[in-house]
Short mmCIF file of C-alpha atoms and ligand atoms in Angstrom, two decimals:
data_model
loop_
_atom_site.label_atom_id
_atom_site.label_comp_id
_atom_site.label_asym_id
_atom_site.label_seq_id
_atom_site.Cartn_x
_atom_site.Cartn_y
_atom_site.Cartn_z
CA MET A 1 0.00 0.00 0.00
CA LYS A 2 1.65 3.22 -1.21
CA LYS A 3 -1.02 5.90 -1.46
CA ILE A 4 -4.36 6.38 0.28
CA GLY A 5 -6.87 9.22 0.56
CA ILE A 6 -8.83 10.41 3.58
CA LEU A 7 -11.71 12.88 3.92
CA THR A 8 -13.96 14.29 6.64
CA GLY A 9 -17.59 14.77 5.57
CA GLY A 10 -20.72 16.32 7.07
CA GLY A 11 -20.63 18.61 10.08
CA ASP A 12 -17.49 18.82 12.19
CA ALA A 13 -17.17 16.86 15.42
CA PRO A 14 -14.52 16.85 18.14
CA GLY A 15 -11.95 14.16 17.34
CA LEU A 16 -11.77 14.54 13.53
CA ASN A 17 -8.20 15.82 13.73
CA ALA A 18 -7.26 12.98 16.07
CA VAL A 19 -8.46 10.49 13.40
CA LEU A 20 -6.42 12.26 10.70
CA ARG A 21 -3.30 12.37 12.87
CA ALA A 22 -3.51 8.68 13.79
CA ALA A 23 -4.19 7.60 10.19
CA VAL A 24 -1.21 9.57 8.88
CA LYS A 25 1.17 8.37 11.60
CA ILE A 26 0.19 4.70 11.27
CA ALA A 27 0.29 4.82 7.46
CA ILE A 28 3.75 6.38 7.41
CA ASN A 29 5.31 4.63 10.41
CA GLN A 30 3.92 1.15 9.91
CA PHE A 31 3.24 0.88 6.18
CA GLY A 32 5.51 3.45 4.51
CA CYS A 33 2.36 4.74 2.81
CA ASP A 34 1.57 8.33 1.79
CA VAL A 35 -1.73 9.83 2.91
CA PHE A 36 -3.54 12.52 0.93
CA GLY A 37 -6.30 14.63 2.43
CA ILE A 38 -9.34 15.51 0.34
CA LYS A 39 -10.50 19.01 1.27
CA ASN A 40 -14.09 19.86 2.22
CA GLY A 41 -15.59 16.39 2.11
CA PHE A 42 -16.06 14.86 -1.35
CA GLU A 43 -15.87 18.36 -2.90
CA GLY A 44 -12.06 18.16 -2.90
CA PHE A 45 -12.20 15.53 -5.65
CA LEU A 46 -13.87 18.09 -7.93
CA ASP A 47 -11.44 20.88 -7.11
CA PRO A 48 -8.03 21.04 -8.87
CA ASP A 49 -6.51 22.24 -5.57
CA GLY A 50 -8.62 19.92 -3.42
CA ILE A 51 -6.01 17.24 -2.64
CA VAL A 52 -3.17 17.82 -0.16
CA LEU A 53 -0.35 15.60 1.05
CA LEU A 54 -0.66 14.95 4.77
CA ASP A 55 2.83 14.31 6.03
CA LEU A 56 3.92 14.10 9.66
CA ALA A 57 4.43 17.88 9.83
CA ALA A 58 0.86 18.48 8.58
CA VAL A 59 -0.66 16.59 11.53
CA ARG A 60 1.73 17.80 14.22
CA GLY A 61 -0.04 19.47 17.17
CA ILE A 62 -3.60 18.83 15.96
CA LEU A 63 -4.61 16.12 18.47
CA PRO A 64 -6.37 18.49 20.92
CA GLN A 65 -7.87 20.72 18.21
CA GLY A 66 -11.59 20.70 17.43
CA GLY A 67 -12.90 20.97 13.86
CA THR A 68 -11.00 19.44 10.94
CA ILE A 69 -7.86 20.68 9.20
CA LEU A 70 -9.35 19.37 5.93
CA GLY A 71 -12.56 21.37 6.12
CA ALA A 72 -16.00 19.79 6.01
CA ALA A 73 -19.03 20.28 3.78
CA ASN A 74 -22.49 19.04 4.60
CA ARG A 75 -23.87 19.80 1.15
CA GLY A 76 -21.15 18.02 -0.78
CA ASN A 77 -23.00 14.93 -2.01
CA PRO A 78 -21.52 14.02 -5.43
CA PHE A 79 -24.66 11.99 -6.22
CA ALA A 80 -26.81 15.13 -5.83
CA ARG A 81 -24.74 18.25 -6.34
CA LYS A 82 -26.22 21.68 -6.93
CA VAL A 83 -24.72 23.18 -10.12
CA ILE A 84 -25.61 26.18 -12.30
CA LEU A 85 -26.52 25.18 -15.88
CA ASP A 86 -27.56 27.91 -18.36
CA GLY A 87 -28.11 30.26 -15.44
CA LYS A 88 -30.40 27.77 -13.67
CA GLU A 89 -29.78 25.72 -10.53
CA VAL A 90 -29.94 21.99 -11.24
CA ILE A 91 -29.09 18.88 -9.25
CA GLU A 92 -26.50 16.69 -10.96
CA ASP A 93 -24.91 13.31 -10.26
CA VAL A 94 -21.16 13.95 -10.55
CA SER A 95 -20.10 10.73 -8.84
CA ASP A 96 -18.41 9.45 -12.04
CA GLN A 97 -16.08 12.46 -11.90
CA VAL A 98 -15.21 11.59 -8.29
CA VAL A 99 -14.46 7.98 -9.22
CA ALA A 100 -12.37 9.11 -12.22
CA ARG A 101 -10.32 11.52 -10.09
CA PHE A 102 -9.83 8.85 -7.42
CA ASN A 103 -8.46 6.46 -10.08
CA GLU A 104 -6.30 9.17 -11.68
CA LEU A 105 -4.72 9.85 -8.28
CA GLU A 106 -3.91 6.12 -7.99
CA PHE A 107 -5.13 5.91 -4.41
CA GLU A 108 -5.43 2.36 -3.12
CA ALA A 109 -8.05 3.18 -0.48
CA LEU A 110 -10.35 5.99 0.57
CA ILE A 111 -11.01 6.50 4.29
CA VAL A 112 -14.32 8.29 4.72
CA VAL A 113 -14.83 9.85 8.15
CA GLY A 114 -18.43 10.87 8.72
CA GLY A 115 -21.93 10.33 10.02
CA ASP A 116 -24.72 8.38 8.32
CA GLY A 117 -25.04 10.79 5.35
CA THR A 118 -21.32 10.73 4.54
CA LEU A 119 -21.05 6.98 5.14
CA LYS A 120 -23.96 6.41 2.75
CA ILE A 121 -22.10 8.32 0.03
CA GLY A 122 -19.05 6.20 0.90
CA LEU A 123 -21.08 3.02 0.42
CA GLU A 124 -22.42 4.25 -2.94
CA LEU A 125 -18.87 5.01 -4.11
CA TYR A 126 -17.76 1.58 -2.90
CA GLU A 127 -20.53 0.07 -5.02
CA LYS A 128 -19.02 1.98 -7.97
CA GLY A 129 -15.64 0.35 -7.34
CA VAL A 130 -13.93 2.75 -4.91
CA PRO A 131 -12.18 0.83 -2.07
CA VAL A 132 -13.84 2.65 0.85
CA ILE A 133 -13.41 2.26 4.61
CA GLY A 134 -15.73 4.21 6.92
CA VAL A 135 -15.03 5.79 10.30
CA PRO A 136 -18.14 6.64 12.40
CA LYS A 137 -18.24 10.27 13.47
CA THR A 138 -21.05 12.31 14.99
CA ILE A 139 -22.00 13.98 18.24
CA ASP A 140 -25.49 12.48 17.76
CA ASN A 141 -24.27 8.86 18.22
CA ASP A 142 -26.94 7.74 15.74
CA VAL A 143 -24.79 5.37 13.64
CA ASN A 144 -25.54 1.67 13.99
CA GLY A 145 -22.89 -1.05 14.06
CA THR A 146 -20.80 0.63 16.74
CA GLU A 147 -21.29 1.13 20.46
CA VAL A 148 -20.35 4.77 20.14
CA THR A 149 -19.26 7.31 17.55
CA PHE A 150 -16.41 9.69 18.31
CA GLY A 151 -17.58 13.22 19.13
CA PHE A 152 -20.46 12.01 21.28
CA ASP A 153 -18.55 11.99 24.56
CA THR A 154 -17.38 15.58 24.11
CA ALA A 155 -20.90 16.80 23.31
CA LEU A 156 -22.25 14.87 26.29
CA ASN A 157 -19.74 16.48 28.64
CA ILE A 158 -20.48 19.97 27.35
CA ALA A 159 -24.24 19.38 27.65
CA THR A 160 -23.85 18.02 31.19
CA GLU A 161 -21.80 21.03 32.24
CA ALA A 162 -24.49 23.30 30.80
CA ILE A 163 -27.14 21.53 32.92
CA ASP A 164 -24.95 21.96 36.03
CA ARG A 165 -24.66 25.69 35.31
CA LEU A 166 -28.39 26.09 34.70
CA HIS A 167 -29.12 24.32 37.98
CA THR A 168 -27.74 27.17 40.06
CA THR A 169 -29.98 29.79 38.43
CA ALA A 170 -32.98 27.46 38.48
CA GLU A 171 -32.60 26.88 42.20
CA SER A 172 -31.79 30.49 43.15
CA HIS A 173 -34.68 31.97 41.14
CA HIS A 174 -37.23 29.15 41.62
CA ARG A 175 -37.55 28.84 37.87
CA VAL A 176 -37.97 26.17 35.26
CA MET A 177 -34.84 26.14 33.11
CA ILE A 178 -35.17 24.49 29.71
CA LEU A 179 -32.12 23.36 27.74
CA GLU A 180 -32.49 22.45 24.05
CA LEU A 181 -29.83 20.04 22.86
CA MET A 182 -28.76 18.69 19.46
CA GLY A 183 -29.02 15.11 18.23
CA ARG A 184 -31.34 15.32 15.22
CA ASP A 185 -33.78 12.35 15.41
CA ALA A 186 -31.84 10.56 18.16
CA GLY A 187 -32.10 11.43 21.83
CA PHE A 188 -28.74 10.09 23.03
CA ILE A 189 -27.13 13.44 23.97
CA THR A 190 -30.27 14.56 25.81
CA LEU A 191 -30.87 11.26 27.62
CA HIS A 192 -27.26 10.77 28.73
CA ALA A 193 -26.70 14.41 29.69
CA GLY A 194 -30.10 14.57 31.37
CA VAL A 195 -29.25 11.62 33.60
CA ALA A 196 -25.67 12.79 34.20
CA GLY A 197 -26.84 16.33 35.02
CA GLY A 198 -29.80 15.32 37.19
CA ALA A 199 -32.55 16.77 34.99
CA ASP A 200 -36.17 16.42 36.13
CA VAL A 201 -37.71 16.05 32.68
CA ILE A 202 -36.06 14.55 29.58
CA LEU A 203 -37.81 14.96 26.24
CA ILE A 204 -36.42 12.90 23.34
CA PRO A 205 -37.65 12.15 19.80
CA GLU A 206 -38.11 8.45 20.56
CA ILE A 207 -40.77 9.22 23.22
CA PRO A 208 -43.39 11.75 22.06
CA PHE A 209 -44.46 13.82 25.06
CA ARG A 210 -47.63 15.43 26.45
CA PHE A 211 -47.44 19.01 27.75
CA GLU A 212 -49.84 18.12 30.58
CA SER A 213 -47.50 15.43 31.79
CA VAL A 214 -44.57 17.90 31.83
CA CYS A 215 -46.69 20.31 33.90
CA GLU A 216 -47.70 17.54 36.32
CA LYS A 217 -44.04 16.78 36.99
CA ILE A 218 -43.21 20.46 37.63
CA GLN A 219 -46.24 20.84 39.92
CA SER A 220 -45.52 17.69 41.88
CA ARG A 221 -42.00 18.99 42.54
CA VAL A 222 -43.45 22.31 43.76
CA GLU A 223 -45.82 20.42 46.07
CA ASN A 224 -42.77 18.65 47.51
CA GLY A 225 -40.98 21.93 48.13
CA ARG A 226 -38.76 21.76 45.03
CA LEU A 227 -39.57 25.14 43.52
CA PHE A 228 -37.42 24.72 40.43
CA SER A 229 -37.12 22.18 37.62
CA ILE A 230 -34.68 21.40 34.84
CA ILE A 231 -36.05 20.23 31.50
CA VAL A 232 -33.71 18.96 28.79
CA VAL A 233 -35.29 18.72 25.38
CA SER A 234 -33.80 17.22 22.27
CA GLU A 235 -34.15 19.37 19.12
CA GLY A 236 -36.02 16.47 17.50
CA ALA A 237 -38.50 15.90 20.35
CA TYR A 238 -42.16 16.60 19.63
CA PRO A 239 -45.55 16.50 21.38
CA GLU A 240 -47.72 13.41 20.79
CA GLY A 241 -49.75 13.78 17.57
CA GLU A 242 -47.77 16.83 16.45
CA GLN A 243 -44.73 17.47 14.23
CA GLN A 244 -41.08 18.22 14.96
CA VAL A 245 -40.15 21.92 14.98
CA PHE A 246 -37.89 23.07 12.13
CA ARG A 247 -35.94 26.27 11.56
CA ARG A 248 -35.58 25.57 7.85
CA ALA A 249 -37.09 23.03 5.47
CA GLY A 250 -34.80 20.61 3.64
CA ASP A 251 -34.30 20.07 -0.10
CA GLU A 252 -32.32 17.69 -2.37
CA VAL A 253 -29.07 19.16 -1.09
CA PHE A 254 -29.66 20.33 2.49
CA VAL A 255 -31.28 18.27 5.22
CA ALA A 256 -34.03 20.10 7.10
CA ARG A 257 -32.70 22.04 10.13
CA LEU A 258 -34.38 21.25 13.44
CA GLY A 259 -34.69 23.81 16.23
CA GLY A 260 -37.22 25.72 18.30
CA ILE A 261 -38.91 23.04 20.43
CA GLY A 262 -37.28 24.51 23.56
CA GLN A 263 -39.16 27.79 23.05
CA VAL A 264 -42.41 25.91 22.44
CA VAL A 265 -42.00 24.02 25.73
CA GLY A 266 -40.96 27.23 27.55
CA LYS A 267 -44.05 29.09 26.35
CA PHE A 268 -46.31 26.29 27.54
CA VAL A 269 -44.62 26.09 30.94
CA GLU A 270 -45.09 29.85 31.48
CA GLU A 271 -48.58 30.21 30.02
CA VAL A 272 -50.22 26.95 31.09
CA CYS A 273 -48.20 25.57 34.03
CA GLY A 274 -47.92 29.15 35.31
CA THR A 275 -44.23 28.86 36.25
CA GLU A 276 -41.50 31.28 35.24
CA ALA A 277 -39.29 29.66 32.60
CA ARG A 278 -36.12 30.43 30.65
CA VAL A 279 -34.89 28.67 27.54
CA THR A 280 -31.26 28.05 26.53
CA VAL A 281 -30.32 26.59 23.15
CA LEU A 282 -26.83 25.09 23.43
CA GLY A 283 -26.39 24.70 19.65
CA HIS A 284 -22.95 24.37 18.10
CA ILE A 285 -21.18 24.84 21.44
CA GLN A 286 -21.79 21.07 21.66
CA ARG A 287 -19.71 20.42 18.56
CA GLY A 288 -16.86 22.85 18.99
CA GLY A 289 -13.61 22.92 20.87
CA THR A 290 -11.22 20.36 22.15
CA PRO A 291 -12.25 16.67 22.30
CA THR A 292 -12.40 14.87 25.63
CA ALA A 293 -9.70 12.30 26.43
CA PHE A 294 -12.19 9.53 25.60
CA ASP A 295 -12.90 10.99 22.16
CA ARG A 296 -9.18 11.46 21.44
CA TRP A 297 -8.56 7.85 22.49
CA LEU A 298 -11.46 6.50 20.41
CA ALA A 299 -10.72 8.67 17.36
CA THR A 300 -7.05 7.66 17.45
CA ARG A 301 -7.96 3.97 17.57
CA TYR A 302 -10.50 4.42 14.75
CA GLY A 303 -7.96 6.26 12.54
CA ALA A 304 -5.27 3.65 13.13
CA SER A 305 -7.66 0.73 12.55
CA ALA A 306 -8.98 2.26 9.34
CA VAL A 307 -5.44 2.25 7.91
CA ARG A 308 -4.87 -1.32 9.05
CA ALA A 309 -8.21 -2.33 7.46
CA ALA A 310 -7.10 -0.65 4.21
CA ALA A 311 -3.80 -2.56 4.26
CA ALA A 312 -5.74 -5.79 4.80
CA GLY A 313 -8.11 -4.96 1.90
CA ARG A 314 -11.19 -4.92 4.13
CA PHE A 315 -13.21 -2.53 1.97
CA GLY A 316 -16.90 -1.64 2.08
CA ARG A 317 -16.59 -1.80 5.87
CA MET A 318 -16.66 0.61 8.82
CA VAL A 319 -14.39 0.45 11.86
CA SER A 320 -16.43 0.18 15.02
CA LEU A 321 -16.27 -0.25 18.79
CA SER A 322 -17.62 -3.55 20.07
CA ASP A 323 -17.05 -4.90 23.59
CA ALA A 324 -14.25 -2.34 24.08
CA LYS A 325 -12.40 -3.65 20.98
CA ILE A 326 -12.12 -2.08 17.55
CA VAL A 327 -13.52 -4.36 14.85
CA ASP A 328 -14.96 -3.67 11.40
CA VAL A 329 -18.48 -4.23 10.11
CA LEU A 330 -20.16 -4.12 6.71
CA LEU A 331 -21.18 -0.57 5.75
CA LYS A 332 -24.34 -1.84 4.09
CA ASP A 333 -25.48 -3.44 7.36
CA VAL A 334 -24.68 -0.32 9.38
CA LEU A 335 -26.77 1.88 7.10
CA LYS A 336 -29.91 -0.31 6.97
CA ILE A 337 -31.51 1.52 9.90
CA PRO A 338 -30.37 4.49 11.97
CA LYS A 339 -29.55 4.00 15.66
CA ARG A 340 -32.11 5.32 18.13
CA VAL A 341 -32.53 5.28 21.90
CA ASP A 342 -34.01 1.96 23.05
CA VAL A 343 -37.11 3.15 24.91
CA ASN A 344 -37.24 -0.13 26.85
CA GLY A 345 -33.49 -0.26 27.50
CA ASP A 346 -31.74 0.09 30.83
CA ALA A 347 -30.89 3.78 30.39
CA VAL A 348 -34.53 4.86 30.04
CA THR A 349 -35.66 2.38 32.72
CA THR A 350 -33.01 3.68 35.13
CA ALA A 351 -33.98 7.30 34.44
CA ARG A 352 -37.64 6.50 35.10
CA GLY A 353 -36.65 4.69 38.29
CA LEU A 354 -34.84 7.82 39.42
CA GLY A 355 -38.08 9.77 39.07
CA ILE A 356 -37.20 11.52 35.82
CA SER A 357 -40.22 12.23 33.64
CA PHE A 358 -40.17 11.63 29.87
CA GLY A 359 -43.37 13.59 29.53
CA ASP A 360 -45.33 10.53 28.40
O1 F6P B 1 -25.41 15.83 13.13
C1 F6P B 1 -24.78 16.72 13.99
C2 F6P B 1 -25.60 17.95 14.19
O2 F6P B 1 -24.90 18.80 15.07
C3 F6P B 1 -27.03 17.68 14.69
O3 F6P B 1 -27.07 17.39 16.05
C4 F6P B 1 -27.69 18.98 14.29
O4 F6P B 1 -29.07 18.80 14.06
C5 F6P B 1 -27.02 19.33 13.00
O5 F6P B 1 -25.79 18.64 12.99
C6 F6P B 1 -26.77 20.81 12.79
O6 F6P B 1 -26.23 20.98 11.54
P1 F6P B 1 -25.66 22.37 11.00
O7 F6P B 1 -24.27 22.51 11.52
O8 F6P B 1 -25.72 22.23 9.55
O9 F6P B 1 -26.55 23.46 11.55
#
């Protein structure tokens, strides 16, 4: 193995640089192989200046850095790319150009670091003959086939710290503090942070909630002398029989952008439960900054294993964490269904046992 490519697709997540650093070091030190970075997701293949050599100097000092030195693009799907033709916007499949450039560059493998969207593109390119290996990245932890994605632990820690900070104001001012967290259609960040931060109500997309039930929980706490409450709500959570709340609709290129359910819950708490409420939206704070030690450790192991999988010719697969070991699994199996919180699993059962309400 002499030459491989690596790219980071979709939104950034803490630990991307740790993956790049490990992949480059293992490729050079153990296989004498050059690594080339593709800039801005798959877009780099379509850009004459989009491919850069990643030598040891290029990855020096990046382990604790958030973001990605390669840049990311969450609209860079080569199978559905927005282009201007005769002054009009059209959606084009330019995947053949990506495959042609990959072959021209004489790469022997392509390591694709991303969430479900990016991994799906990776699988489609694999089906067109590109030797792809996936690495599961996302703060949402919604990728199947692995116990955890890198990026999740950092987001979880940031979200938990935010709950701790909101607690002091909630208690001092006898208020309901509502924290809206990311996660798209999966409630992992909200569930884990809610339990770790001692929230009173956890609202996640997997368990549609009733406003009345949220009010009952707040009121029962007041009756027991607890004059404040903490509600954590996932951006994808929604009331029973209603729809998720979006900031922007999606199209062929962009996925719809969730956001706003925190304000909806806050309004109800003030107007119907009759309790003073404040809403905080944590947003991209969850994705930025330095990765936790766990994410650096996991991302490093993923990056190293991806290179080893490439050397062993294990293509069409994704490196994953299973029983504390790194293994690899078929990408097509991983992408069959997205990972969601098990509503009957021990995490939800434990939270209920602790007296946390899911609003159902
Ligand atoms: O998938 C990661 C994530 O941070 C989601 O939790 C969130 O819904 C989305 O990305 C936000 O995307 P953007 O950065 O495009 O606003």
